[in-house]
């Protein structure tokens, strides 16, 4: 908890995290301008190589051994429950229903029952403040090994938030910024209670769609009230039976669900592997549909801009070249890249300097960089007009809430500089600096991290199940809130902690997080990298100096 000065003339104090009290704006955005660190050029590096370093062999062996041990103990505990020596907390069939078809599949719940429940305290922690760069958490404890929790009444104050997708810091509560949002509540109310095709189409919705199209530099766009549904409910309107979807193996669940609902044939290519993609495209064009060998009605390539679990960036220019060569269509999900990368925040198309018209379907969400809710699909006017009448999400879903719409408008206007300030571009540059600085320091410390140097999603590989749990608990003790992810959300040997950088993070906050990461990494032996990095040389782009000379 921060200890503020007793009067205006007193010196600035530090809180328990070592952060200046003036840097902590729990309900707003910090206004301090960050100084440029050594070599932290804000220009995008399109050709930065992605890092996917493999851990030593003993790490994989120890990981499998750890899962083997907890699995054996799981079977032992199931035996103790069966004989009545241990209480079973899960839902069970009643005795009089023993001859019915079972409602609960016992074996399918084995992982949840015996592994996840023992470490469930590391997830779903209740937040009791604005989830900005720092936030407050409600302290809870369990008396039955995480089957149930109870609150202690204490609050963990000013934990540094390293898990929110608040890339540009627009998830804030600053009265000056949010005045127009409050005005729209008075003008329109908080909800429309109707679809846009009935009586829910407001002028503010059309204003947003024109602004999104202008921001993305495309002909037209349409918006939806839910980001997940933007994928899952629209793909079925674009492809169907007789069509082929080529999906990256690491695509988000919403893309996978939308592809399955479409009824199209789905084939999965290796992540960011152009040889795998081209092989499938060539086979699809040459062989056609199974059995009949008729040509596919459509071939749709589905990829993401930034992959939220890997931190990798799509190889967009190469994919565009392949889709043009084989006459396919491209569906680009920019949920994590729009606003977060590119010199002016326009996503991976700007990062790689490609023509947005080369992407047939541009999709993104407003839940990350814009601090709001919902999603969009943009592209040619014919595409958008078709979706307005054929998309389930457009026909049946309620229209976007007016204050949420205004929040997105004010964020995009800020990014584009249409509000008369340079605040938007400052945040984009701050995010780029924070990303470069944080990644370079982690490499220097010896952690294995995944992803592209431009990606604000930074996964740190932890591997072993016991270390994942210990890492999350130890960081919370130090007032650093992190997100840890393990099997089945990741491969069994690649459990990780996922850090999300934000423009709202000050350099002091990042230094404090890095300090604790260094200590915890040494204590838990998490520094598995065998590569040697230089902090200064990694931040400097030596190619620039060669070009200048």
Short mmCIF file of C-alpha atoms in Angstrom, two decimals:
data_model
loop_
_atom_site.label_atom_id
_atom_site.label_comp_id
_atom_site.label_asym_id
_atom_site.label_seq_id
_atom_site.Cartn_x
_atom_site.Cartn_y
_atom_site.Cartn_z
CA UNK A 1 0.00 0.00 0.00
CA UNK A 2 1.34 3.40 -0.90
CA UNK A 3 2.19 5.88 1.79
CA UNK A 4 1.50 9.34 0.41
CA UNK A 5 3.22 12.46 1.60
CA UNK A 6 1.66 14.28 4.53
CA UNK A 7 1.54 17.56 2.64
CA UNK A 8 2.27 18.94 -0.76
CA UNK A 9 5.85 19.93 0.14
CA UNK A 10 6.87 16.51 1.41
CA UNK A 11 9.11 14.25 -0.62
CA UNK A 12 7.67 11.42 -2.66
CA UNK A 13 7.55 8.12 -0.77
CA UNK A 14 7.85 4.61 -2.12
CA UNK A 15 5.27 1.92 -1.55
CA UNK A 16 6.01 -1.67 -0.56
CA UNK A 17 6.59 -2.58 -4.19
CA UNK A 18 9.17 0.15 -4.52
CA UNK A 19 6.95 2.23 -6.79
CA UNK A 20 6.51 5.94 -6.39
CA UNK A 21 3.08 6.84 -5.11
CA UNK A 22 2.74 9.41 -7.90
CA UNK A 23 3.14 6.62 -10.45
CA UNK A 24 0.17 4.66 -9.08
CA UNK A 25 -3.15 5.85 -10.47
CA UNK A 26 -5.44 2.99 -9.56
CA UNK A 27 -8.50 4.59 -11.15
CA UNK A 28 -6.81 6.38 -14.02
CA UNK A 29 -3.96 6.45 -16.46
CA UNK A 30 -0.48 7.59 -15.52
CA UNK A 31 0.47 10.80 -17.29
CA UNK A 32 4.22 10.64 -16.79
CA UNK A 33 6.12 10.58 -20.05
CA UNK A 34 8.61 7.74 -20.11
CA UNK A 35 12.19 8.45 -20.99
CA UNK A 36 13.62 6.49 -23.85
CA UNK A 37 15.86 3.71 -22.70
CA UNK A 38 19.07 2.79 -24.52
CA UNK A 39 18.27 1.85 -28.06
CA UNK A 40 14.49 1.70 -27.59
CA UNK A 41 13.59 2.96 -31.06
CA UNK A 42 9.84 3.02 -31.57
CA UNK A 43 10.02 2.13 -35.26
CA UNK A 44 8.56 -1.30 -36.02
CA UNK A 45 10.98 -4.10 -36.89
CA UNK A 46 9.03 -6.14 -39.41
CA UNK A 47 11.70 -8.74 -39.84
CA UNK A 48 12.49 -9.50 -36.22
CA UNK A 49 13.09 -13.20 -35.79
CA UNK A 50 10.75 -15.06 -33.48
CA UNK A 51 12.18 -17.05 -30.59
CA UNK A 52 11.04 -20.59 -29.76
CA UNK A 53 14.03 -21.95 -27.88
CA UNK A 54 13.82 -25.58 -26.82
CA UNK A 55 14.50 -26.47 -23.20
CA UNK A 56 17.20 -29.02 -22.25
CA UNK A 57 16.16 -32.66 -22.43
CA UNK A 58 16.14 -33.09 -18.64
CA UNK A 59 13.39 -30.46 -18.36
CA UNK A 60 11.04 -32.49 -20.58
CA UNK A 61 11.90 -35.67 -18.64
CA UNK A 62 11.21 -33.98 -15.30
CA UNK A 63 7.94 -32.53 -16.64
CA UNK A 64 6.64 -35.93 -17.74
CA UNK A 65 7.82 -37.42 -14.46
CA UNK A 66 5.95 -34.74 -12.51
CA UNK A 67 2.71 -35.41 -14.37
CA UNK A 68 3.23 -39.12 -13.90
CA UNK A 69 3.57 -38.75 -10.13
CA UNK A 70 0.46 -36.57 -9.72
CA UNK A 71 -1.49 -38.97 -11.97
CA UNK A 72 -0.52 -41.95 -9.79
CA UNK A 73 -1.58 -40.06 -6.68
CA UNK A 74 -4.82 -39.18 -8.46
CA UNK A 75 -5.64 -42.87 -8.96
CA UNK A 76 -4.73 -43.51 -5.33
CA UNK A 77 -7.11 -40.77 -4.16
CA UNK A 78 -9.87 -42.10 -6.41
CA UNK A 79 -9.41 -45.49 -4.74
CA UNK A 80 -9.64 -43.87 -1.29
CA UNK A 81 -12.87 -42.13 -2.36
CA UNK A 82 -14.30 -45.39 -3.67
CA UNK A 83 -13.75 -47.19 -0.35
CA UNK A 84 -15.02 -44.22 1.66
CA UNK A 85 -11.71 -43.12 3.21
CA UNK A 86 -11.79 -39.75 1.45
CA UNK A 87 -14.79 -37.51 0.93
CA UNK A 88 -15.90 -36.97 -2.66
CA UNK A 89 -16.85 -33.35 -3.36
CA UNK A 90 -17.96 -33.81 -6.95
CA UNK A 91 -21.49 -34.24 -8.27
CA UNK A 92 -22.42 -37.94 -8.43
CA UNK A 93 -25.28 -40.06 -9.67
CA UNK A 94 -27.92 -40.89 -7.06
CA UNK A 95 -28.20 -44.53 -6.07
CA UNK A 96 -31.70 -44.82 -7.53
CA UNK A 97 -30.31 -43.63 -10.91
CA UNK A 98 -27.57 -46.22 -11.18
CA UNK A 99 -29.31 -47.94 -14.12
CA UNK A 100 -29.75 -44.68 -16.05
CA UNK A 101 -27.38 -43.38 -18.69
CA UNK A 102 -24.73 -41.53 -16.59
CA UNK A 103 -24.85 -37.74 -16.53
CA UNK A 104 -21.27 -37.40 -15.26
CA UNK A 105 -18.37 -39.08 -17.04
CA UNK A 106 -16.03 -40.07 -14.24
CA UNK A 107 -12.81 -40.63 -16.17
CA UNK A 108 -13.18 -37.44 -18.23
CA UNK A 109 -13.22 -35.50 -14.98
CA UNK A 110 -10.05 -37.15 -13.67
CA UNK A 111 -7.78 -34.20 -14.50
CA UNK A 112 -10.13 -31.64 -12.96
CA UNK A 113 -10.74 -33.75 -9.88
CA UNK A 114 -7.19 -34.72 -9.01
CA UNK A 115 -4.89 -32.13 -10.56
CA UNK A 116 -6.66 -28.86 -11.28
CA UNK A 117 -8.58 -28.69 -7.99
CA UNK A 118 -5.39 -28.83 -5.94
CA UNK A 119 -4.07 -25.69 -7.62
CA UNK A 120 -7.35 -23.87 -8.40
CA UNK A 121 -6.42 -20.95 -6.14
CA UNK A 122 -4.14 -19.64 -8.91
CA UNK A 123 -7.07 -18.83 -11.22
CA UNK A 124 -10.33 -16.85 -11.07
CA UNK A 125 -9.06 -14.51 -8.39
CA UNK A 126 -11.70 -11.86 -7.62
CA UNK A 127 -10.66 -8.30 -8.51
CA UNK A 128 -12.22 -5.49 -6.47
CA UNK A 129 -10.93 -2.40 -8.30
CA UNK A 130 -10.39 -1.09 -11.80
CA UNK A 131 -8.11 -3.61 -13.58
CA UNK A 132 -5.60 -1.00 -14.69
CA UNK A 133 -1.79 -1.18 -14.41
CA UNK A 134 -2.28 -1.89 -10.71
CA UNK A 135 -5.36 -3.30 -9.01
CA UNK A 136 -6.74 -4.72 -5.76
CA UNK A 137 -7.51 -8.39 -5.14
CA UNK A 138 -9.79 -9.89 -2.52
CA UNK A 139 -7.87 -12.34 -0.36
CA UNK A 140 -9.41 -15.80 -0.10
CA UNK A 141 -8.44 -19.08 1.53
CA UNK A 142 -9.66 -22.66 1.31
CA UNK A 143 -10.23 -25.15 4.11
CA UNK A 144 -10.86 -28.16 1.85
CA UNK A 145 -8.01 -28.11 -0.66
CA UNK A 146 -9.58 -25.59 -3.06
CA UNK A 147 -12.98 -27.24 -3.44
CA UNK A 148 -14.52 -24.15 -1.84
CA UNK A 149 -13.14 -20.74 -0.89
CA UNK A 150 -13.96 -18.19 1.76
CA UNK A 151 -12.97 -14.54 1.88
CA UNK A 152 -10.82 -13.32 4.76
CA UNK A 153 -12.04 -9.72 4.52
CA UNK A 154 -8.56 -8.48 3.64
CA UNK A 155 -7.61 -6.84 0.38
CA UNK A 156 -4.32 -7.17 -1.48
CA UNK A 157 -3.71 -3.58 -2.54
CA UNK A 158 -1.77 -2.28 -5.54
CA UNK A 159 -0.77 -5.57 -7.14
CA UNK A 160 0.95 -4.91 -10.47
CA UNK A 161 -1.36 -6.21 -13.19
CA UNK A 162 0.62 -8.22 -15.75
CA UNK A 163 -2.27 -10.26 -17.11
CA UNK A 164 -4.83 -7.88 -18.66
CA UNK A 165 -5.05 -7.24 -22.42
CA UNK A 166 -5.08 -3.53 -21.67
CA UNK A 167 -2.47 -2.85 -24.34
CA UNK A 168 -2.99 0.89 -24.77
CA UNK A 169 -4.27 1.63 -21.26
CA UNK A 170 -7.78 2.63 -22.35
CA UNK A 171 -9.30 0.53 -19.54
CA UNK A 172 -9.21 3.55 -17.29
CA UNK A 173 -11.50 5.66 -15.15
CA UNK A 174 -10.50 9.22 -15.86
CA UNK A 175 -13.35 11.70 -15.87
CA UNK A 176 -11.82 13.98 -18.53
CA UNK A 177 -11.46 11.10 -21.00
CA UNK A 178 -14.80 9.45 -20.27
CA UNK A 179 -17.02 12.54 -20.35
CA UNK A 180 -18.37 11.76 -23.81
CA UNK A 181 -19.14 8.19 -22.71
CA UNK A 182 -21.16 9.52 -19.78
CA UNK A 183 -22.99 11.90 -22.10
CA UNK A 184 -24.04 9.00 -24.34
CA UNK A 185 -25.56 7.20 -21.35
CA UNK A 186 -27.79 10.24 -20.73
CA UNK A 187 -28.64 10.48 -24.43
CA UNK A 188 -29.24 6.83 -25.36
CA UNK A 189 -29.32 4.86 -22.10
CA UNK A 190 -27.20 1.80 -21.37
CA UNK A 191 -28.85 -0.72 -23.70
CA UNK A 192 -30.77 -0.93 -26.97
CA UNK A 193 -32.77 -4.13 -26.26
CA UNK A 194 -33.21 -4.86 -29.95
CA UNK A 195 -31.33 -6.11 -32.96
CA UNK A 196 -30.03 -3.57 -35.44
CA UNK A 197 -32.33 -4.91 -38.13
CA UNK A 198 -35.39 -4.06 -36.05
CA UNK A 199 -35.24 -0.87 -33.97
CA UNK A 200 -31.71 -1.06 -32.55
CA UNK A 201 -29.77 0.69 -35.30
CA UNK A 202 -28.53 4.01 -33.87
CA UNK A 203 -26.62 6.79 -35.59
CA UNK A 204 -23.73 6.19 -33.22
CA UNK A 205 -23.37 2.61 -34.54
CA UNK A 206 -23.06 3.88 -38.10
CA UNK A 207 -20.56 6.51 -36.97
CA UNK A 208 -18.41 3.79 -35.38
CA UNK A 209 -18.46 1.62 -38.50
CA UNK A 210 -17.37 4.49 -40.72
CA UNK A 211 -14.58 5.31 -38.26
CA UNK A 212 -13.38 1.69 -38.12
CA UNK A 213 -13.29 1.50 -41.92
CA UNK A 214 -11.31 4.75 -42.06
CA UNK A 215 -8.91 3.52 -39.37
CA UNK A 216 -8.29 0.21 -41.15
CA UNK A 217 -8.16 1.87 -44.58
CA UNK A 218 -10.78 -0.41 -46.11
CA UNK A 219 -14.08 0.21 -47.89
CA UNK A 220 -16.55 -0.79 -45.17
CA UNK A 221 -16.96 -2.44 -41.77
CA UNK A 222 -19.64 -3.73 -39.42
CA UNK A 223 -19.53 -4.16 -35.65
CA UNK A 224 -20.85 -6.75 -33.23
CA UNK A 225 -21.55 -6.71 -29.50
CA UNK A 226 -19.34 -9.71 -28.65
CA UNK A 227 -15.83 -10.47 -29.84
CA UNK A 228 -16.12 -14.27 -29.56
CA UNK A 229 -19.36 -14.26 -31.56
CA UNK A 230 -17.73 -12.16 -34.26
CA UNK A 231 -15.78 -15.25 -35.25
CA UNK A 232 -18.07 -18.08 -34.22
CA UNK A 233 -21.23 -16.64 -35.80
CA UNK A 234 -19.83 -15.13 -39.01
CA UNK A 235 -17.58 -17.79 -40.49
CA UNK A 236 -20.63 -19.96 -41.22
CA UNK A 237 -21.99 -17.12 -43.38
CA UNK A 238 -18.82 -17.04 -45.46
CA UNK A 239 -18.16 -20.74 -46.12
CA UNK A 240 -20.20 -23.94 -46.00
CA UNK A 241 -20.45 -27.43 -47.41
CA UNK A 242 -18.13 -27.90 -50.36
CA UNK A 243 -15.68 -25.28 -49.03
CA UNK A 244 -12.25 -25.86 -47.49
CA UNK A 245 -10.84 -24.09 -44.43
CA UNK A 246 -7.08 -24.15 -43.86
CA UNK A 247 -6.60 -23.23 -40.21
CA UNK A 248 -3.41 -22.55 -38.27
CA UNK A 249 -3.00 -25.17 -35.56
CA UNK A 250 -2.83 -22.49 -32.84
CA UNK A 251 -5.94 -20.56 -33.83
CA UNK A 252 -8.29 -19.35 -31.10
CA UNK A 253 -11.30 -21.37 -29.95
CA UNK A 254 -13.71 -18.88 -31.51
CA UNK A 255 -12.19 -19.51 -34.95
CA UNK A 256 -12.31 -23.26 -34.42
CA UNK A 257 -15.96 -23.14 -33.32
CA UNK A 258 -16.94 -20.93 -36.25
CA UNK A 259 -15.20 -23.28 -38.68
CA UNK A 260 -16.98 -26.32 -37.23
CA UNK A 261 -20.38 -24.63 -37.32
CA UNK A 262 -19.91 -23.75 -40.98
CA UNK A 263 -19.98 -27.37 -42.15
CA UNK A 264 -16.93 -26.79 -44.33
CA UNK A 265 -14.05 -29.26 -44.49
CA UNK A 266 -11.28 -28.25 -42.08
CA UNK A 267 -7.59 -29.01 -42.48
CA UNK A 268 -4.96 -27.79 -40.04
CA UNK A 269 -1.49 -26.62 -41.07
CA UNK A 270 1.51 -26.24 -38.79
CA UNK A 271 1.83 -22.96 -36.95
CA UNK A 272 3.28 -20.22 -39.17
CA UNK A 273 4.74 -22.93 -41.43
CA UNK A 274 4.54 -21.80 -45.04
CA UNK A 275 5.73 -25.16 -46.40
CA UNK A 276 2.87 -26.93 -44.62
CA UNK A 277 0.35 -24.36 -45.85
CA UNK A 278 1.54 -24.44 -49.45
CA UNK A 279 1.52 -28.24 -49.49
CA UNK A 280 -2.15 -28.23 -48.40
CA UNK A 281 -3.04 -25.52 -50.91
CA UNK A 282 -1.39 -27.38 -53.75
CA UNK A 283 -3.12 -30.62 -52.81
CA UNK A 284 -6.49 -28.86 -52.49
CA UNK A 285 -6.18 -27.27 -55.93
CA UNK A 286 -4.92 -30.44 -57.64
CA UNK A 287 -7.13 -33.05 -55.97
CA UNK A 288 -10.29 -31.11 -55.20
CA UNK A 289 -12.96 -32.52 -52.91
CA UNK A 290 -12.72 -36.07 -51.56
CA UNK A 291 -14.34 -38.83 -53.67
CA UNK A 292 -15.84 -36.52 -56.31
CA UNK A 293 -12.62 -34.52 -56.96
CA UNK A 294 -14.72 -31.53 -57.85
CA UNK A 295 -13.02 -28.16 -57.27
CA UNK A 296 -13.60 -26.61 -53.86
CA UNK A 297 -16.21 -23.87 -53.91
CA UNK A 298 -13.93 -21.70 -51.77
CA UNK A 299 -10.61 -22.14 -49.99
CA UNK A 300 -10.33 -19.96 -46.89
CA UNK A 301 -7.06 -19.50 -44.97
CA UNK A 302 -7.66 -18.55 -41.31
CA UNK A 303 -4.86 -17.01 -39.25
CA UNK A 304 -4.38 -14.61 -36.34
CA UNK A 305 -2.33 -11.43 -36.22
CA UNK A 306 -0.77 -12.16 -32.82
CA UNK A 307 -1.25 -15.57 -31.23
CA UNK A 308 -2.27 -14.93 -27.65
CA UNK A 309 -0.63 -18.02 -26.15
CA UNK A 310 2.61 -17.96 -28.14
CA UNK A 311 3.25 -14.25 -28.64
CA UNK A 312 4.12 -14.97 -32.27
CA UNK A 313 3.17 -12.75 -35.21
CA UNK A 314 1.65 -14.10 -38.41
CA UNK A 315 3.90 -14.25 -41.47
CA UNK A 316 1.46 -12.09 -43.37
CA UNK A 317 3.37 -11.19 -46.57
CA UNK A 318 4.14 -14.84 -47.29
CA UNK A 319 0.56 -15.93 -46.61
CA UNK A 320 -0.77 -13.21 -48.92
CA UNK A 321 1.61 -14.38 -51.63
CA UNK A 322 0.38 -17.96 -51.25
CA UNK A 323 -3.30 -17.05 -51.24
CA UNK A 324 -2.84 -15.00 -54.41
CA UNK A 325 -0.88 -17.79 -56.08
CA UNK A 326 -3.53 -20.43 -55.36
CA UNK A 327 -6.60 -18.13 -55.65
CA UNK A 328 -7.67 -18.62 -52.03
CA UNK A 329 -9.28 -16.22 -49.54
CA UNK A 330 -7.68 -14.90 -46.33
CA UNK A 331 -9.43 -14.43 -42.97
CA UNK A 332 -7.25 -12.42 -40.55
CA UNK A 333 -8.13 -12.30 -36.83
CA UNK A 334 -6.51 -9.21 -35.30
CA UNK A 335 -7.98 -9.48 -31.82
CA UNK A 336 -4.57 -9.03 -30.17
CA UNK A 337 -2.75 -7.09 -32.87
CA UNK A 338 -5.08 -4.22 -33.77
CA UNK A 339 -4.00 -1.15 -31.83
CA UNK A 340 -1.05 -3.03 -30.33
CA UNK A 341 1.42 -3.19 -33.23
CA UNK A 342 2.29 -0.99 -36.17
CA UNK A 343 3.68 2.58 -36.08
CA UNK A 344 0.15 4.01 -35.79
CA UNK A 345 -1.57 0.98 -34.21
CA UNK A 346 -3.23 -0.35 -37.36
CA UNK A 347 -2.13 -3.92 -36.73
CA UNK A 348 -0.07 -6.42 -38.68
CA UNK A 349 -0.98 -5.05 -42.10
CA UNK A 350 0.78 -1.84 -41.12
CA UNK A 351 3.57 -3.69 -39.31
CA UNK A 352 4.47 -5.52 -42.52
CA UNK A 353 3.48 -2.61 -44.78
CA UNK A 354 1.04 -4.65 -46.86
CA UNK A 355 -2.07 -3.39 -48.60
CA UNK A 356 -5.18 -4.01 -46.41
CA UNK A 357 -7.09 -4.78 -49.62
CA UNK A 358 -5.00 -7.95 -49.95
CA UNK A 359 -6.75 -9.34 -46.84
CA UNK A 360 -10.23 -10.49 -47.81
CA UNK A 361 -11.76 -10.55 -44.31
CA UNK A 362 -10.29 -8.39 -41.54
CA UNK A 363 -11.60 -9.25 -38.10
CA UNK A 364 -10.74 -7.74 -34.74
CA UNK A 365 -12.10 -7.10 -31.27
CA UNK A 366 -12.54 -4.02 -29.13
CA UNK A 367 -11.92 -5.89 -25.86
CA UNK A 368 -8.15 -5.47 -25.79
CA UNK A 369 -6.53 -2.30 -27.09
CA UNK A 370 -9.73 -0.23 -26.95
CA UNK A 371 -10.84 -1.02 -23.40
CA UNK A 372 -14.40 -1.88 -24.46
CA UNK A 373 -16.36 -4.89 -25.77
CA UNK A 374 -17.40 -6.32 -29.10
CA UNK A 375 -15.76 -6.95 -32.45
CA UNK A 376 -15.74 -5.97 -36.11
CA UNK A 377 -15.43 -7.42 -39.59
CA UNK A 378 -14.08 -5.18 -42.31
CA UNK A 379 -13.18 -5.39 -45.98
CA UNK A 380 -14.89 -4.76 -49.28
CA UNK A 381 -18.34 -3.20 -49.26
CA UNK A 382 -19.85 -6.26 -50.98
CA UNK A 383 -18.58 -8.50 -48.15
CA UNK A 384 -19.99 -6.29 -45.39
CA UNK A 385 -23.36 -5.83 -47.12
CA UNK A 386 -23.63 -9.59 -47.52
CA UNK A 387 -22.91 -10.21 -43.82
CA UNK A 388 -25.50 -7.65 -42.72
CA UNK A 389 -28.26 -9.89 -44.03
CA UNK A 390 -26.71 -13.37 -43.65
CA UNK A 391 -24.74 -13.27 -40.38
CA UNK A 392 -26.50 -14.85 -37.39
CA UNK A 393 -24.73 -12.40 -35.11
CA UNK A 394 -26.06 -9.45 -37.11
CA UNK A 395 -29.63 -10.75 -37.47
CA UNK A 396 -30.31 -12.15 -33.99
CA UNK A 397 -27.92 -10.49 -31.52
CA UNK A 398 -28.74 -7.32 -29.64
CA UNK A 399 -27.06 -4.15 -30.87
CA UNK A 400 -23.96 -2.85 -29.14
CA UNK A 401 -24.53 -0.75 -26.03
CA UNK A 402 -24.33 3.02 -26.83
CA UNK A 403 -21.80 3.91 -24.06
CA UNK A 404 -19.60 1.00 -25.16
CA UNK A 405 -19.85 2.27 -28.73
CA UNK A 406 -18.81 5.74 -27.64
CA UNK A 407 -15.86 4.33 -25.67
CA UNK A 408 -14.58 2.65 -28.85
CA UNK A 409 -15.11 5.83 -30.87
CA UNK A 410 -13.19 7.98 -28.41
CA UNK A 411 -10.33 5.40 -28.26
CA UNK A 412 -9.99 5.19 -32.06
CA UNK A 413 -10.20 8.96 -32.42
CA UNK A 414 -7.45 9.26 -29.83
CA UNK A 415 -5.26 6.75 -31.68
CA UNK A 416 -5.82 8.53 -35.00
CA UNK A 417 -5.17 11.94 -33.46
CA UNK A 418 -8.64 13.20 -34.36
CA UNK A 419 -9.17 14.39 -30.80
CA UNK A 420 -6.57 17.10 -31.38
CA UNK A 421 -3.91 15.49 -29.18
CA UNK A 422 -0.89 13.23 -29.56
CA UNK A 423 -1.95 11.00 -26.65
CA UNK A 424 -2.83 8.06 -28.89
CA UNK A 425 0.50 7.88 -30.72
CA UNK A 426 2.30 8.41 -27.42
CA UNK A 427 0.60 5.33 -25.98
CA UNK A 428 1.45 3.26 -29.05
CA UNK A 429 5.10 4.25 -28.76
CA UNK A 430 5.09 3.64 -25.02
CA UNK A 431 3.74 0.12 -25.55
CA UNK A 432 6.45 -0.57 -28.14
CA UNK A 433 9.16 0.65 -25.76
CA UNK A 434 7.78 -1.38 -22.86
CA UNK A 435 7.60 -4.49 -25.02
CA UNK A 436 11.18 -4.20 -26.29
CA UNK A 437 12.54 -3.40 -22.85
CA UNK A 438 10.71 -6.20 -21.02
CA UNK A 439 11.58 -8.88 -23.56
CA UNK A 440 15.24 -7.87 -23.70
CA UNK A 441 15.62 -7.97 -19.92
CA UNK A 442 13.97 -11.40 -19.65
CA UNK A 443 16.33 -12.81 -22.28
CA UNK A 444 19.28 -11.31 -20.44
CA UNK A 445 18.17 -12.99 -17.19
CA UNK A 446 18.11 -16.42 -18.83
CA UNK A 447 14.39 -17.14 -19.16
CA UNK A 448 13.05 -18.97 -22.20
CA UNK A 449 10.41 -16.73 -23.78
CA UNK A 450 8.36 -17.30 -26.91
CA UNK A 451 7.20 -15.01 -29.63
CA UNK A 452 8.06 -12.04 -31.78
CA UNK A 453 10.06 -9.07 -30.52
CA UNK A 454 7.16 -6.75 -31.43
CA UNK A 455 4.53 -8.78 -29.57
CA UNK A 456 3.24 -7.37 -26.24
CA UNK A 457 2.23 -10.93 -25.29
CA UNK A 458 5.26 -12.45 -23.53
CA UNK A 459 5.09 -16.14 -22.53
CA UNK A 460 7.73 -17.33 -20.04
CA UNK A 461 8.17 -21.11 -20.16
CA UNK A 462 7.90 -22.85 -16.78
CA UNK A 463 7.39 -26.45 -17.98
CA UNK A 464 6.98 -28.43 -14.74
CA UNK A 465 3.54 -28.50 -13.07
CA UNK A 466 4.93 -27.95 -9.59
CA UNK A 467 6.93 -24.91 -10.70
CA UNK A 468 3.85 -23.38 -12.38
CA UNK A 469 1.94 -23.46 -9.11
CA UNK A 470 4.87 -22.25 -7.02
CA UNK A 471 5.58 -19.42 -9.47
CA UNK A 472 2.02 -18.04 -9.40
CA UNK A 473 1.80 -18.17 -5.60
CA UNK A 474 5.23 -16.67 -5.06
CA UNK A 475 4.58 -13.78 -7.43
CA UNK A 476 1.28 -12.98 -5.71
CA UNK A 477 3.12 -12.87 -2.38
CA UNK A 478 5.25 -10.16 -3.97
CA UNK A 479 2.16 -8.29 -5.22
CA UNK A 480 2.68 -9.21 -8.85
CA UNK A 481 -0.49 -10.60 -10.46
CA UNK A 482 0.37 -13.05 -13.25
CA UNK A 483 -1.51 -15.51 -15.46
CA UNK A 484 -0.17 -19.07 -15.58
CA UNK A 485 -1.32 -21.56 -18.20
CA UNK A 486 -0.80 -25.31 -18.36
CA UNK A 487 -2.12 -28.50 -19.90
CA UNK A 488 -4.61 -28.92 -21.57
CA UNK A 489 -4.56 -25.25 -22.70
CA UNK A 490 -0.91 -25.75 -23.74
CA UNK A 491 1.08 -28.83 -24.76
CA UNK A 492 1.86 -30.95 -21.72
CA UNK A 493 5.55 -30.01 -21.78
CA UNK A 494 5.08 -26.27 -22.37
CA UNK A 495 3.30 -24.80 -19.33
CA UNK A 496 3.97 -21.10 -19.06
CA UNK A 497 3.27 -17.75 -17.48
CA UNK A 498 1.81 -15.22 -19.93
CA UNK A 499 2.67 -11.55 -19.39
CA UNK A 500 0.77 -8.82 -21.24
CA UNK A 501 2.50 -5.47 -21.56
CA UNK A 502 0.56 -2.21 -21.48
CA UNK A 503 1.27 1.41 -22.29
CA UNK A 504 -0.06 2.11 -18.80
CA UNK A 505 2.92 0.32 -17.22
CA UNK A 506 5.59 2.74 -16.08
CA UNK A 507 9.28 1.87 -16.25
CA UNK A 508 9.30 1.66 -12.45
CA UNK A 509 6.55 -0.95 -12.53
CA UNK A 510 8.38 -3.03 -15.11
CA UNK A 511 11.64 -2.81 -13.19
CA UNK A 512 9.87 -3.97 -10.04
CA UNK A 513 8.33 -6.93 -11.87
CA UNK A 514 11.67 -7.82 -13.42
CA UNK A 515 13.38 -7.61 -10.04
CA UNK A 516 10.94 -10.10 -8.51
CA UNK A 517 11.07 -12.30 -11.60
CA UNK A 518 14.82 -12.48 -11.29
CA UNK A 519 14.60 -13.53 -7.64
CA UNK A 520 11.80 -16.06 -8.18
CA UNK A 521 13.54 -17.43 -11.27
CA UNK A 522 16.67 -18.12 -9.22
CA UNK A 523 14.75 -19.55 -6.27
CA UNK A 524 12.66 -21.94 -8.40
CA UNK A 525 15.39 -22.65 -10.99
CA UNK A 526 13.34 -21.36 -13.92
CA UNK A 527 16.17 -19.95 -16.05
CA UNK A 528 16.46 -22.73 -18.60
CA UNK A 529 17.89 -20.74 -21.53
CA UNK A 530 21.29 -21.80 -22.83
CA UNK A 531 21.68 -18.74 -25.03
CA UNK A 532 23.65 -15.67 -24.05
CA UNK A 533 22.06 -12.28 -24.62
CA UNK A 534 23.38 -8.76 -24.25
CA UNK A 535 20.80 -6.34 -22.92
CA UNK A 536 22.15 -3.32 -24.81
CA UNK A 537 22.79 -5.05 -28.12
CA UNK A 538 19.30 -6.59 -28.12
CA UNK A 539 17.67 -3.20 -27.71
CA UNK A 540 19.75 -1.58 -30.42
CA UNK A 541 18.98 -2.26 -34.05
CA UNK A 542 22.45 -2.58 -35.50
CA UNK A 543 21.06 -2.78 -39.04
CA UNK A 544 19.99 0.86 -38.76
CA UNK A 545 23.56 1.92 -38.12
CA UNK A 546 24.79 -0.07 -41.12
CA UNK A 547 22.20 1.56 -43.35
CA UNK A 548 23.08 5.02 -42.07
CA UNK A 549 26.74 4.46 -42.75
#
